[in-house]
Amino acid sequence: MNFVGGVSGLGLYVSGCGSRSWIFRARVAGKRRDMGLGGFPDVTLAQAREMARDARAKLRIGIDPIEERRSARSALIAARATAVTFSRAAGLYIEAQEATWRNPKHRQQWANTLTTYAGPHIGGMLVRDIEVGHVMAALEPIWAVRTETASRLRGRIESVLDWATVRGFRAGPNPARWKGHLDKLLPAPGKLKKVDHHRSLPYAEAQAFMDRLRVQEGMGARALELVVLTAARSGEVRGATWNEFDLDQAVWVVPAERMKAKREHRVPLSAQAVALLRRMEEVRMTAYVFPGSRKEMISDMTISAALRRMGLDAVPHGFRSTFRDWAAEQTEFPREVAEMALAHTVGTAVERAYLRTDLFDRRRQLMQAWADYVCPQAKE
């Protein structure tokens, strides 16, 4: 190495292949250390001298310029490793969580909400840089006009940022948290928009409705009949397959994977429900009890269309409320029998641990009474 003068320890190193680079040599804590300053001619002599002087000045005040450079490089690498955008973090969060989601559409709903409403405001931002103002920019435009969507969006942003914090991509409080934070900046969703419960039919009108429904044509009308007679969710009826039914024993066993609570549900079938299914069995075409035009399960819109054609201001799910109101006001059956008929979870965890029965026989009596109420002439 050829020392060039101007600054003590500055030299030009020439390798065996002829390349040249600047080296600053000094003693640090009693040991000789070499510090590279860059290659010549990219780094001029004047620039090399300036860097060497800066290193020499740091040594005089007890700073090791070599370790300082290594720390800076390490910090840069760490910063790059945590430089994750919100869109990227959202995708990683969804991948990590989707196996726990019951509904296959959940992933698409999450991705669509975050892409549509959060993406334009914070999608390209690094999660470590997102603050409350950025979250508010995504929420405020839709908070009053699309309150339910905005509320879900806030919760999903909060979940993604919580995940990013645990993964080390950001630090500090979550700017999307609600309690004690955004609740001071935004009105509570419940005060902006009244909860829109499923529109239902008063039970006093149920028999007249069923009389009209039974003369309607179409697969949607027949599926809706079973919805009413069993108080089941429309999705459970739409996806029903023939192997789930034992018509001789008058029982329908809905497998756990098709139930909201992910527990198998036995449905006692009234005489009216069995008669309906016997008629459907005569025209059986596929594994589905109520197939659509492509021989797959019918769509939810097909059942809703049957209601619209009848001019009824209700939704299929609302008939569960109709049934529940009737059971509470017109029968002496215990509450837990009606709740189990709806496949609801009954009681506390301790109570459920001791209640091992599904009250099937009592539920059979209840469902027959309900069928007799809405279809007194349709047992055969």
mmCIF file of C-alpha atoms in Angstrom:
data_model
loop_
_atom_site.group_PDB
_atom_site.id
_atom_site.type_symbol
_atom_site.label_atom_id
_atom_site.label_comp_id
_atom_site.label_asym_id
_atom_site.label_seq_id
_atom_site.Cartn_x
_atom_site.Cartn_y
_atom_site.Cartn_z
ATOM 1 C CA MET A 1 0.000 0.000 0.000
ATOM 2 C CA ASN A 2 1.350 3.434 -0.936
ATOM 3 C CA PHE A 3 0.666 6.179 1.598
ATOM 4 C CA VAL A 4 -0.223 9.396 -0.191
ATOM 5 C CA GLY A 5 0.127 11.994 2.561
ATOM 6 C CA GLY A 6 -2.197 14.822 3.487
ATOM 7 C CA VAL A 7 -3.802 12.737 6.233
ATOM 8 C CA SER A 8 -1.927 10.315 8.414
ATOM 9 C CA GLY A 9 -2.780 6.718 7.527
ATOM 10 C CA LEU A 10 -4.313 7.374 4.077
ATOM 11 C CA GLY A 11 -2.922 5.108 1.362
ATOM 12 C CA LEU A 12 -3.687 3.719 -2.061
ATOM 13 C CA TYR A 13 -3.822 -0.050 -2.287
ATOM 14 C CA VAL A 14 -3.080 -1.662 -5.659
ATOM 15 C CA SER A 15 -4.250 -5.268 -6.044
ATOM 16 C CA GLY A 16 -2.519 -7.937 -8.074
ATOM 17 C CA CYS A 17 -4.944 -7.379 -10.970
ATOM 18 C CA GLY A 18 -4.244 -3.652 -10.996
ATOM 19 C CA SER A 19 -7.410 -2.306 -9.318
ATOM 20 C CA ARG A 20 -6.829 0.571 -6.909
ATOM 21 C CA SER A 21 -8.699 1.527 -3.736
ATOM 22 C CA TRP A 22 -8.257 3.958 -0.878
ATOM 23 C CA ILE A 23 -7.440 2.614 2.580
ATOM 24 C CA PHE A 24 -7.387 4.456 5.889
ATOM 25 C CA ARG A 25 -5.100 2.752 8.426
ATOM 26 C CA ALA A 26 -5.214 3.591 12.122
ATOM 27 C CA ARG A 27 -4.782 2.046 15.540
ATOM 28 C CA VAL A 28 -8.045 1.467 17.365
ATOM 29 C CA ALA A 29 -7.919 0.298 20.985
ATOM 30 C CA GLY A 30 -4.287 -0.695 20.431
ATOM 31 C CA LYS A 31 -4.960 -2.718 17.273
ATOM 32 C CA ARG A 32 -4.178 -1.789 13.692
ATOM 33 C CA ARG A 33 -7.370 -1.476 11.640
ATOM 34 C CA ASP A 34 -7.868 -0.820 7.935
ATOM 35 C CA MET A 35 -10.954 0.989 6.689
ATOM 36 C CA GLY A 36 -11.912 0.975 3.001
ATOM 37 C CA LEU A 37 -12.828 4.374 1.545
ATOM 38 C CA GLY A 38 -13.751 3.364 -1.994
ATOM 39 C CA GLY A 39 -12.056 2.689 -5.291
ATOM 40 C CA PHE A 40 -10.020 5.051 -7.446
ATOM 41 C CA PRO A 41 -10.884 6.908 -9.668
ATOM 42 C CA ASP A 42 -14.560 6.804 -8.494
ATOM 43 C CA VAL A 43 -13.336 8.319 -5.246
ATOM 44 C CA THR A 44 -10.840 11.107 -5.916
ATOM 45 C CA LEU A 45 -7.803 11.881 -3.781
ATOM 46 C CA ALA A 46 -9.537 14.960 -2.375
ATOM 47 C CA GLN A 47 -12.588 12.930 -1.394
ATOM 48 C CA ALA A 48 -10.443 10.197 0.157
ATOM 49 C CA ARG A 49 -8.551 12.776 2.219
ATOM 50 C CA GLU A 50 -11.852 14.300 3.430
ATOM 51 C CA MET A 51 -13.154 10.889 4.543
ATOM 52 C CA ALA A 52 -9.857 10.070 6.212
ATOM 53 C CA ARG A 53 -9.897 13.366 8.104
ATOM 54 C CA ASP A 54 -13.461 12.658 9.278
ATOM 55 C CA ALA A 55 -12.435 9.191 10.493
ATOM 56 C CA ARG A 56 -9.363 10.603 12.252
ATOM 57 C CA ALA A 57 -11.553 13.238 14.006
ATOM 58 C CA LYS A 58 -13.911 10.513 15.280
ATOM 59 C CA LEU A 59 -11.005 8.530 16.655
ATOM 60 C CA ARG A 60 -9.876 11.552 18.637
ATOM 61 C CA ILE A 61 -13.236 11.679 20.472
ATOM 62 C CA GLY A 62 -13.379 7.935 21.075
ATOM 63 C CA ILE A 63 -15.584 6.818 18.179
ATOM 64 C CA ASP A 64 -14.564 3.771 16.159
ATOM 65 C CA PRO A 65 -15.407 4.773 12.550
ATOM 66 C CA ILE A 66 -15.234 1.159 11.360
ATOM 67 C CA GLU A 67 -17.760 -0.104 13.915
ATOM 68 C CA GLU A 68 -19.905 2.957 13.256
ATOM 69 C CA ARG A 69 -20.035 2.081 9.569
ATOM 70 C CA ARG A 70 -20.863 -1.550 10.354
ATOM 71 C CA SER A 71 -23.684 -0.448 12.653
ATOM 72 C CA ALA A 72 -25.038 1.857 9.965
ATOM 73 C CA ARG A 73 -25.009 -0.958 7.419
ATOM 74 C CA SER A 74 -26.687 -3.294 9.886
ATOM 75 C CA ALA A 75 -29.370 -0.694 10.593
ATOM 76 C CA LEU A 76 -29.926 -0.243 6.854
ATOM 77 C CA ILE A 77 -30.362 -3.987 6.378
ATOM 78 C CA ALA A 78 -32.776 -4.134 9.309
ATOM 79 C CA ALA A 79 -34.735 -1.171 7.948
ATOM 80 C CA ARG A 80 -35.019 -2.846 4.560
ATOM 81 C CA ALA A 81 -36.222 -6.056 6.203
ATOM 82 C CA THR A 82 -39.050 -4.181 7.929
ATOM 83 C CA ALA A 83 -39.929 -2.024 4.945
ATOM 84 C CA VAL A 84 -43.303 -3.704 4.340
ATOM 85 C CA THR A 85 -46.174 -1.839 2.751
ATOM 86 C CA PHE A 86 -49.695 -2.051 4.125
ATOM 87 C CA SER A 87 -50.891 -3.919 1.024
ATOM 88 C CA ARG A 88 -48.139 -6.489 1.460
ATOM 89 C CA ALA A 89 -48.849 -6.826 5.183
ATOM 90 C CA ALA A 90 -52.559 -7.279 4.473
ATOM 91 C CA GLY A 91 -51.807 -10.078 2.012
ATOM 92 C CA LEU A 92 -49.516 -11.822 4.496
ATOM 93 C CA TYR A 93 -52.079 -11.459 7.284
ATOM 94 C CA ILE A 94 -54.840 -12.957 5.133
ATOM 95 C CA GLU A 95 -52.589 -15.892 4.189
ATOM 96 C CA ALA A 96 -51.824 -16.495 7.865
ATOM 97 C CA GLN A 97 -55.474 -16.370 8.967
ATOM 98 C CA GLU A 98 -57.522 -17.844 6.134
ATOM 99 C CA ALA A 99 -57.180 -21.433 7.378
ATOM 100 C CA THR A 100 -59.159 -20.423 10.495
ATOM 101 C CA TRP A 101 -61.994 -18.747 8.576
ATOM 102 C CA ARG A 102 -65.147 -20.820 8.163
ATOM 103 C CA ASN A 103 -66.479 -19.166 5.046
ATOM 104 C CA PRO A 104 -64.355 -19.582 1.881
ATOM 105 C CA LYS A 105 -65.577 -16.155 0.754
ATOM 106 C CA HIS A 106 -64.025 -14.540 3.821
ATOM 107 C CA ARG A 107 -60.634 -14.117 2.166
ATOM 108 C CA GLN A 108 -62.150 -12.382 -0.847
ATOM 109 C CA GLN A 109 -64.220 -10.092 1.379
ATOM 110 C CA TRP A 110 -61.154 -9.112 3.403
ATOM 111 C CA ALA A 111 -59.042 -8.510 0.319
ATOM 112 C CA ASN A 112 -61.757 -6.530 -1.474
ATOM 113 C CA THR A 113 -62.500 -4.277 1.511
ATOM 114 C CA LEU A 114 -58.855 -3.457 2.184
ATOM 115 C CA THR A 115 -57.987 -3.002 -1.492
ATOM 116 C CA THR A 116 -61.004 -0.839 -2.311
ATOM 117 C CA TYR A 117 -61.143 1.439 0.716
ATOM 118 C CA ALA A 118 -57.734 1.305 2.423
ATOM 119 C CA GLY A 119 -55.567 0.759 -0.638
ATOM 120 C CA PRO A 120 -55.881 4.260 -2.160
ATOM 121 C CA HIS A 121 -54.889 5.881 1.136
ATOM 122 C CA ILE A 122 -52.401 3.577 2.864
ATOM 123 C CA GLY A 123 -51.833 0.621 0.532
ATOM 124 C CA GLY A 124 -48.452 1.861 -0.648
ATOM 125 C CA MET A 125 -47.320 3.195 2.724
ATOM 126 C CA LEU A 126 -44.874 1.328 4.919
ATOM 127 C CA VAL A 127 -46.780 -0.010 7.912
ATOM 128 C CA ARG A 128 -44.227 1.561 10.249
ATOM 129 C CA ASP A 129 -45.162 5.015 8.938
ATOM 130 C CA ILE A 130 -48.960 4.737 9.240
ATOM 131 C CA GLU A 131 -50.449 7.114 11.800
ATOM 132 C CA VAL A 132 -53.960 8.037 12.882
ATOM 133 C CA GLY A 133 -54.340 10.698 10.185
ATOM 134 C CA HIS A 134 -53.734 8.143 7.472
ATOM 135 C CA VAL A 135 -56.306 5.752 8.957
ATOM 136 C CA MET A 136 -58.828 8.570 9.237
ATOM 137 C CA ALA A 137 -58.300 9.424 5.574
ATOM 138 C CA ALA A 138 -59.490 5.917 4.686
ATOM 139 C CA LEU A 139 -62.423 5.857 7.116
ATOM 140 C CA GLU A 140 -63.934 9.354 7.059
ATOM 141 C CA PRO A 141 -65.208 9.336 3.432
ATOM 142 C CA ILE A 142 -67.430 6.289 4.075
ATOM 143 C CA TRP A 143 -68.050 6.388 7.833
ATOM 144 C CA ALA A 144 -71.439 8.108 7.622
ATOM 145 C CA VAL A 145 -72.634 6.721 4.276
ATOM 146 C CA ARG A 146 -71.407 3.120 4.460
ATOM 147 C CA THR A 147 -71.187 2.689 8.181
ATOM 148 C CA GLU A 148 -71.173 -1.098 8.386
ATOM 149 C CA THR A 149 -68.479 -1.369 5.709
ATOM 150 C CA ALA A 150 -66.437 1.387 7.359
ATOM 151 C CA SER A 151 -66.665 -0.307 10.744
ATOM 152 C CA ARG A 152 -65.446 -3.585 9.273
ATOM 153 C CA LEU A 153 -62.687 -1.743 7.447
ATOM 154 C CA ARG A 154 -61.457 -0.164 10.675
ATOM 155 C CA GLY A 155 -61.362 -3.538 12.423
ATOM 156 C CA ARG A 156 -59.503 -5.126 9.531
ATOM 157 C CA ILE A 157 -56.935 -2.337 9.391
ATOM 158 C CA GLU A 158 -56.450 -2.735 13.141
ATOM 159 C CA SER A 159 -55.901 -6.486 12.767
ATOM 160 C CA VAL A 160 -53.347 -6.049 9.982
ATOM 161 C CA LEU A 161 -51.411 -3.420 11.950
ATOM 162 C CA ASP A 162 -51.504 -5.567 15.106
ATOM 163 C CA TRP A 163 -50.041 -8.432 13.087
ATOM 164 C CA ALA A 164 -47.383 -6.114 11.639
ATOM 165 C CA THR A 165 -46.406 -4.978 15.139
ATOM 166 C CA VAL A 166 -45.965 -8.527 16.401
ATOM 167 C CA ARG A 167 -43.912 -9.374 13.311
ATOM 168 C CA GLY A 168 -41.634 -6.418 14.012
ATOM 169 C CA PHE A 169 -42.649 -4.373 10.979
ATOM 170 C CA ARG A 170 -43.850 -1.450 13.085
ATOM 171 C CA ALA A 171 -43.798 -0.231 16.682
ATOM 172 C CA GLY A 172 -46.021 1.791 18.963
ATOM 173 C CA PRO A 173 -49.791 1.938 19.577
ATOM 174 C CA ASN A 174 -52.176 0.836 16.855
ATOM 175 C CA PRO A 175 -53.606 3.956 15.150
ATOM 176 C CA ALA A 176 -56.741 2.034 14.081
ATOM 177 C CA ARG A 177 -57.800 0.933 17.563
ATOM 178 C CA TRP A 178 -61.315 2.004 18.544
ATOM 179 C CA LYS A 179 -61.725 2.160 22.314
ATOM 180 C CA GLY A 180 -60.130 5.203 23.858
ATOM 181 C CA HIS A 181 -58.818 6.348 20.481
ATOM 182 C CA LEU A 182 -60.859 6.531 17.271
ATOM 183 C CA ASP A 183 -64.054 6.553 19.320
ATOM 184 C CA LYS A 184 -63.022 10.100 20.246
ATOM 185 C CA LEU A 185 -62.802 11.111 16.591
ATOM 186 C CA LEU A 186 -65.677 9.236 14.951
ATOM 187 C CA PRO A 187 -69.312 8.810 16.007
ATOM 188 C CA ALA A 188 -70.278 5.347 17.205
ATOM 189 C CA PRO A 189 -71.668 3.262 14.301
ATOM 190 C CA GLY A 190 -74.822 2.470 16.268
ATOM 191 C CA LYS A 191 -75.665 6.156 16.502
ATOM 192 C CA LEU A 192 -75.320 6.694 12.782
ATOM 193 C CA LYS A 193 -77.425 3.876 11.460
ATOM 194 C CA LYS A 194 -80.005 1.670 13.069
ATOM 195 C CA VAL A 195 -79.200 -2.024 12.792
ATOM 196 C CA ASP A 196 -81.169 -3.492 9.899
ATOM 197 C CA HIS A 197 -82.537 -6.766 11.254
ATOM 198 C CA HIS A 198 -83.726 -9.417 8.841
ATOM 199 C CA ARG A 199 -87.192 -8.419 7.684
ATOM 200 C CA SER A 200 -89.655 -11.037 8.884
ATOM 201 C CA LEU A 201 -93.326 -11.899 8.527
ATOM 202 C CA PRO A 202 -95.611 -11.655 11.582
ATOM 203 C CA TYR A 203 -96.495 -15.192 12.615
ATOM 204 C CA ALA A 204 -100.211 -14.379 12.437
ATOM 205 C CA GLU A 205 -99.771 -14.046 8.648
ATOM 206 C CA ALA A 206 -97.690 -17.216 8.228
ATOM 207 C CA GLN A 207 -100.542 -19.589 7.361
ATOM 208 C CA ALA A 208 -101.948 -17.318 4.656
ATOM 209 C CA PHE A 209 -98.451 -16.909 3.257
ATOM 210 C CA MET A 210 -97.866 -20.668 3.129
ATOM 211 C CA ASP A 211 -101.196 -21.187 1.392
ATOM 212 C CA ARG A 212 -100.003 -18.818 -1.338
ATOM 213 C CA LEU A 213 -96.490 -20.258 -1.426
ATOM 214 C CA ARG A 214 -97.635 -23.848 -1.928
ATOM 215 C CA VAL A 215 -99.290 -22.974 -5.246
ATOM 216 C CA GLN A 216 -96.225 -21.126 -6.534
ATOM 217 C CA GLU A 217 -94.110 -22.948 -9.102
ATOM 218 C CA GLY A 218 -90.358 -23.280 -9.183
ATOM 219 C CA MET A 219 -87.510 -24.775 -7.198
ATOM 220 C CA GLY A 220 -87.092 -21.577 -5.193
ATOM 221 C CA ALA A 221 -90.662 -21.815 -3.871
ATOM 222 C CA ARG A 222 -90.176 -25.451 -2.828
ATOM 223 C CA ALA A 223 -86.910 -24.660 -1.060
ATOM 224 C CA LEU A 224 -88.571 -21.755 0.717
ATOM 225 C CA GLU A 225 -91.298 -24.132 1.946
ATOM 226 C CA LEU A 226 -88.663 -26.267 3.654
ATOM 227 C CA VAL A 227 -86.999 -23.152 5.072
ATOM 228 C CA VAL A 228 -90.261 -22.206 6.752
ATOM 229 C CA LEU A 229 -91.187 -25.717 7.915
ATOM 230 C CA THR A 230 -87.770 -26.428 9.463
ATOM 231 C CA ALA A 231 -86.790 -22.879 10.562
ATOM 232 C CA ALA A 232 -83.420 -23.650 8.965
ATOM 233 C CA ARG A 233 -81.052 -21.159 7.404
ATOM 234 C CA SER A 234 -81.542 -20.805 3.655
ATOM 235 C CA GLY A 235 -77.953 -21.889 3.017
ATOM 236 C CA GLU A 236 -78.547 -25.133 4.878
ATOM 237 C CA VAL A 237 -81.604 -25.843 2.740
ATOM 238 C CA ARG A 238 -79.971 -24.807 -0.530
ATOM 239 C CA GLY A 239 -77.019 -27.118 0.077
ATOM 240 C CA ALA A 240 -79.109 -30.057 1.328
ATOM 241 C CA THR A 241 -78.318 -33.387 -0.344
ATOM 242 C CA TRP A 242 -80.441 -36.514 -0.345
ATOM 243 C CA ASN A 243 -77.966 -38.537 1.705
ATOM 244 C CA GLU A 244 -78.592 -36.184 4.656
ATOM 245 C CA PHE A 245 -82.237 -37.299 4.943
ATOM 246 C CA ASP A 246 -83.880 -40.351 6.440
ATOM 247 C CA LEU A 247 -87.496 -39.816 5.465
ATOM 248 C CA ASP A 248 -88.639 -43.078 7.079
ATOM 249 C CA GLN A 249 -87.316 -41.807 10.431
ATOM 250 C CA ALA A 250 -88.298 -38.210 9.580
ATOM 251 C CA VAL A 251 -84.887 -36.739 10.368
ATOM 252 C CA TRP A 252 -82.473 -34.488 8.512
ATOM 253 C CA VAL A 253 -78.848 -34.512 9.679
ATOM 254 C CA VAL A 254 -76.956 -31.421 8.557
ATOM 255 C CA PRO A 255 -73.196 -32.129 8.701
ATOM 256 C CA ALA A 256 -70.961 -29.905 10.806
ATOM 257 C CA GLU A 257 -69.159 -28.374 7.840
ATOM 258 C CA ARG A 258 -72.429 -26.891 6.577
ATOM 259 C CA MET A 259 -73.495 -25.436 9.915
ATOM 260 C CA LYS A 260 -72.646 -21.941 11.131
ATOM 261 C CA ALA A 261 -71.504 -23.269 14.513
ATOM 262 C CA LYS A 262 -69.591 -26.124 12.862
ATOM 263 C CA ARG A 263 -71.545 -28.736 14.835
ATOM 264 C CA GLU A 264 -73.731 -31.477 13.361
ATOM 265 C CA HIS A 265 -77.397 -30.571 13.673
ATOM 266 C CA ARG A 266 -80.288 -33.048 13.695
ATOM 267 C CA VAL A 267 -83.507 -31.573 12.382
ATOM 268 C CA PRO A 268 -86.774 -33.377 13.218
ATOM 269 C CA LEU A 269 -89.030 -33.346 10.181
ATOM 270 C CA SER A 270 -92.722 -32.691 10.561
ATOM 271 C CA ALA A 271 -95.240 -34.687 8.574
ATOM 272 C CA GLN A 272 -95.634 -31.663 6.275
ATOM 273 C CA ALA A 273 -91.875 -31.479 5.667
ATOM 274 C CA VAL A 274 -91.685 -35.217 4.904
ATOM 275 C CA ALA A 275 -94.611 -34.900 2.464
ATOM 276 C CA LEU A 276 -92.810 -32.047 0.683
ATOM 277 C CA LEU A 277 -89.600 -34.057 0.436
ATOM 278 C CA ARG A 278 -91.456 -37.123 -0.836
ATOM 279 C CA ARG A 279 -92.806 -34.992 -3.677
ATOM 280 C CA MET A 280 -89.300 -33.669 -4.396
ATOM 281 C CA GLU A 281 -87.975 -37.237 -4.376
ATOM 282 C CA GLU A 282 -90.330 -38.129 -7.206
ATOM 283 C CA VAL A 283 -88.575 -35.595 -9.470
ATOM 284 C CA ARG A 284 -85.081 -36.204 -8.081
ATOM 285 C CA MET A 285 -82.437 -35.210 -10.642
ATOM 286 C CA THR A 286 -79.172 -34.715 -8.741
ATOM 287 C CA ALA A 287 -77.628 -35.256 -5.333
ATOM 288 C CA TYR A 288 -79.074 -31.889 -4.317
ATOM 289 C CA VAL A 289 -82.650 -31.805 -3.092
ATOM 290 C CA PHE A 290 -83.174 -28.395 -4.677
ATOM 291 C CA PRO A 291 -80.932 -28.227 -7.755
ATOM 292 C CA GLY A 292 -80.509 -25.174 -9.937
ATOM 293 C CA SER A 293 -80.439 -24.966 -13.715
ATOM 294 C CA ARG A 294 -76.889 -26.366 -13.806
ATOM 295 C CA LYS A 295 -77.845 -29.237 -11.479
ATOM 296 C CA GLU A 296 -75.910 -27.649 -8.635
ATOM 297 C CA MET A 297 -77.458 -26.104 -5.535
ATOM 298 C CA ILE A 298 -79.806 -23.219 -6.220
ATOM 299 C CA SER A 299 -78.612 -19.723 -5.474
ATOM 300 C CA ASP A 300 -79.791 -17.588 -2.588
ATOM 301 C CA MET A 301 -81.301 -15.205 -5.142
ATOM 302 C CA THR A 302 -83.570 -17.978 -6.426
ATOM 303 C CA ILE A 303 -85.261 -18.266 -3.032
ATOM 304 C CA SER A 304 -85.397 -14.482 -2.600
ATOM 305 C CA ALA A 305 -86.982 -14.171 -6.039
ATOM 306 C CA ALA A 306 -89.844 -16.413 -4.917
ATOM 307 C CA LEU A 307 -90.601 -13.912 -2.142
ATOM 308 C CA ARG A 308 -90.368 -10.942 -4.487
ATOM 309 C CA ARG A 309 -92.826 -12.514 -6.921
ATOM 310 C CA MET A 310 -95.298 -12.776 -4.052
ATOM 311 C CA GLY A 311 -94.782 -9.102 -3.199
ATOM 312 C CA LEU A 312 -93.640 -9.898 0.348
ATOM 313 C CA ASP A 313 -91.463 -7.418 2.245
ATOM 314 C CA ALA A 314 -89.379 -10.076 4.004
ATOM 315 C CA VAL A 315 -86.226 -12.125 3.518
ATOM 316 C CA PRO A 316 -85.835 -15.925 3.793
ATOM 317 C CA HIS A 317 -83.788 -15.659 6.982
ATOM 318 C CA GLY A 318 -86.603 -13.646 8.564
ATOM 319 C CA PHE A 319 -88.778 -16.751 8.845
ATOM 320 C CA ARG A 320 -86.521 -17.942 11.647
ATOM 321 C CA SER A 321 -87.662 -14.863 13.574
ATOM 322 C CA THR A 322 -91.272 -15.599 12.632
ATOM 323 C CA PHE A 323 -90.895 -19.100 14.065
ATOM 324 C CA ARG A 324 -89.139 -17.856 17.201
ATOM 325 C CA ASP A 325 -91.819 -15.233 17.923
ATOM 326 C CA TRP A 326 -94.543 -17.839 17.471
ATOM 327 C CA ALA A 327 -92.798 -20.308 19.790
ATOM 328 C CA ALA A 328 -92.378 -17.663 22.481
ATOM 329 C CA GLU A 329 -95.893 -16.216 22.323
ATOM 330 C CA GLN A 330 -98.078 -19.137 21.260
ATOM 331 C CA THR A 331 -96.541 -22.216 22.917
ATOM 332 C CA GLU A 332 -95.395 -23.428 26.319
ATOM 333 C CA PHE A 333 -92.196 -24.995 25.031
ATOM 334 C CA PRO A 334 -89.113 -23.989 27.055
ATOM 335 C CA ARG A 335 -86.807 -21.375 25.614
ATOM 336 C CA GLU A 336 -83.913 -23.810 25.156
ATOM 337 C CA VAL A 337 -86.065 -26.094 22.986
ATOM 338 C CA ALA A 338 -86.840 -23.246 20.571
ATOM 339 C CA GLU A 339 -83.218 -22.063 20.591
ATOM 340 C CA MET A 340 -81.931 -25.555 19.826
ATOM 341 C CA ALA A 341 -84.452 -25.818 16.998
ATOM 342 C CA LEU A 342 -82.699 -22.795 15.499
ATOM 343 C CA ALA A 343 -79.275 -24.444 16.084
ATOM 344 C CA HIS A 344 -78.335 -21.694 18.498
ATOM 345 C CA THR A 345 -75.837 -22.231 21.298
ATOM 346 C CA VAL A 346 -77.755 -22.505 24.554
ATOM 347 C CA GLY A 347 -76.520 -21.570 28.030
ATOM 348 C CA THR A 348 -73.084 -20.922 29.451
ATOM 349 C CA ALA A 349 -70.068 -23.152 28.857
ATOM 350 C CA VAL A 350 -70.697 -24.847 32.196
ATOM 351 C CA GLU A 351 -74.383 -25.418 31.424
ATOM 352 C CA ARG A 352 -73.511 -26.881 28.033
ATOM 353 C CA ALA A 353 -71.010 -29.212 29.646
ATOM 354 C CA TYR A 354 -73.797 -30.759 31.734
ATOM 355 C CA LEU A 355 -76.532 -30.601 29.084
ATOM 356 C CA ARG A 356 -75.528 -33.512 26.865
ATOM 357 C CA THR A 357 -78.873 -33.927 25.050
ATOM 358 C CA ASP A 358 -80.043 -31.994 22.010
ATOM 359 C CA LEU A 359 -83.687 -32.267 23.182
ATOM 360 C CA PHE A 360 -84.544 -33.986 19.916
ATOM 361 C CA ASP A 361 -87.890 -35.458 21.001
ATOM 362 C CA ARG A 362 -89.064 -32.147 22.424
ATOM 363 C CA ARG A 363 -87.951 -30.397 19.277
ATOM 364 C CA ARG A 364 -89.884 -32.890 17.173
ATOM 365 C CA GLN A 365 -93.053 -31.953 19.059
ATOM 366 C CA LEU A 366 -92.286 -28.262 18.600
ATOM 367 C CA MET A 367 -91.635 -28.512 14.853
ATOM 368 C CA GLN A 368 -94.792 -30.546 14.301
ATOM 369 C CA ALA A 369 -96.796 -27.951 16.195
ATOM 370 C CA TRP A 370 -95.232 -25.222 14.037
ATOM 371 C CA ALA A 371 -96.012 -27.102 10.812
ATOM 372 C CA ASP A 372 -99.594 -27.659 11.971
ATOM 373 C CA TYR A 373 -99.853 -23.910 12.602
ATOM 374 C CA VAL A 374 -98.593 -22.768 9.197
ATOM 375 C CA CYS A 375 -99.756 -25.729 7.035
ATOM 376 C CA PRO A 376 -102.634 -27.496 8.790
ATOM 377 C CA GLN A 377 -103.822 -29.167 5.574
ATOM 378 C CA ALA A 378 -100.464 -30.281 4.149
ATOM 379 C CA LYS A 379 -99.500 -33.427 6.054
ATOM 380 C CA GLU A 380 -99.850 -35.680 3.007
#
